[in-house]
Amino acid sequence: MANLYDHLVFWARVSPQSPALQGLKIELTFLQLLRLTRRFAAGLREAGVKPGHIAIVATPNKDIDWIATLALMHEGAITSSTPGYSDIGPGLAHDWVVTDAPQPQLDGPRTIRLTTDWIAAAKQGRGASAQRRYESAASPARIFMTSGTTGHSKAVALTMYDLVGRARASLALRGPHNAISVMGLASAGGFNSAAASLIAGQPVFVSHKVTRTAECIDRFSIEGLYGSPAQIARIANALTGPGQLPSVKSVRMAGGAVSQALIKTISERLSPNIMTMYGSTEAGGMAAHRPQAGTAPSVAGYLQPDAEVEIVDAEGKAVEAGQDGSIRIRTPYMANGYWQNPQESERSFRGGWFYPGDRGRWGPGRLLELAGRDTDLLNAGGVKVDPVPLEQFLCDLPGIQDAAVFVRESASGTEHLTAAIVCAEEMDSAELKRACVAKFGLGRVPTVYIPAKSIPRNETGKIIRSELRTQFAEQLKSA
């Protein structure tokens, strides 16, 4: 399987002057990107990077991340990225940290600092000589950390075969458009979008902040927009009306359910050509559909042709259509376990299947519908509640921009459902509770509603549930 770097070489020969990397502060052609990548690779080799070494790129600058990642692949290194200058912590043993951090918190004996002088020297260098290859098609090439929204993140290693295969498959869903991804390279979705652009000979667009994505779209007449529902919502809500980004022809979303209110906003302000995708870091893309007015947020979509999904009971037997069960998945480009974590691997990878922890059912026409996550179920005084439908319902109410439901413990030791609400106007807690009770019934809805400036989410837009109690501790004291 060809290295992603080989695709860069190909396009530098076929279309050397075509744009390969574009952003508000950088524009490189394929030939310029190839030369710079080779020079980065020479600097990395001189520092001691060797094939099979694990190197983590730590930077909020997607352009630097992309160049450094391609250079590391030139050297046959196993690459990974962190969101910004995040503390790497003990979750992933590694050989190198590659960073442009202006402060020394990531410094160490195995840190390669991409300072201004280092980059200037790389630009003037001749570039690395022969490309180093991965040992085999089964060799790991990229490690992603799972979302860790419940406080426990796991490492997923993919081969170059997996990376290229997933990128090529995603191009069928993207269509002929070029596209910008709001997700960073640390996420499987963000990396896949960049890899797909490279393979298709399209530029990788970079915007260091979600708030400036619209400006980037406008400058380069970008046609496709990809991100999580929460990220796309930030872009759409910042627009004052339709027609501000006329180049946008399609919007693709993954990483969470999409509310009816968001579908309406995206259709009016960005494009009615909307597609949502269901997948995972471990298995890649599995299903997709085009939500319309009235489409339930629980709909995951129709299976992609190369994906296998079964819904089974506790004994592993397939359930009938319409019945809930555990989802298990098999794809050509899935991981075969968690990196150096046999205990978690045994729990989630069994008999050639991956068990993502989602529950679901088959709807009409083999439409896959989700029925919550086992790990997301909240236990409030013995009553187990799926918070996702509550959050989707709240987000569809007028004036509410975001919401998160979690369990808090009162002074008496009893547990209660609580909702944190990001609202454009003053919040009426009593009215919110009445609406929830009318929809879900008393006893399965939040008893306390607190205002919030923002909801803690990771870079793919998923709620970080492990942080909810801590973030809203002060408001809870007076609740």
PDB file of C-alpha atoms in Angstrom, residues 19-23 62 66 179 185 193-195 197-198 202-206:
ATOM      1  CA  PRO A  19      -2.553  24.361  -4.445  1.00  0.00           C
ATOM      2  CA  ALA A  20      -1.783  21.673  -1.848  1.00  0.00           C
ATOM      3  CA  LEU A  21      -2.052  23.521   1.475  1.00  0.00           C
ATOM      4  CA  GLN A  22      -4.060  26.721   1.913  1.00  0.00           C
ATOM      5  CA  GLY A  23      -5.040  28.848   4.860  1.00  0.00           C
ATOM      6  CA  LYS A  62      -2.779  22.394  11.444  1.00  0.00           C
ATOM      7  CA  TRP A  66       0.343  18.263   8.425  1.00  0.00           C
ATOM      8  CA  ALA A 179     -13.588  20.498   1.434  1.00  0.00           C
ATOM      9  CA  LEU A 185      -5.515  15.998  12.730  1.00  0.00           C
ATOM     10  CA  SER A 193     -10.383  14.411   5.576  1.00  0.00           C
ATOM     11  CA  ALA A 194      -6.830  15.688   5.022  1.00  0.00           C
ATOM     12  CA  ALA A 195      -5.668  12.332   3.648  1.00  0.00           C
ATOM     13  CA  SER A 197      -7.832  15.688  -0.048  1.00  0.00           C
ATOM     14  CA  LEU A 198      -4.223  14.695  -0.675  1.00  0.00           C
ATOM     15  CA  GLN A 202      -7.109  18.722  -3.725  1.00  0.00           C
ATOM     16  CA  PRO A 203      -5.729  21.250  -1.254  1.00  0.00           C
ATOM     17  CA  VAL A 204      -5.824  20.652   2.479  1.00  0.00           C
ATOM     18  CA  PHE A 205      -7.417  23.777   3.919  1.00  0.00           C
ATOM     19  CA  VAL A 206      -6.414  24.918   7.389  1.00  0.00           C
TER      20      VAL A 206
END
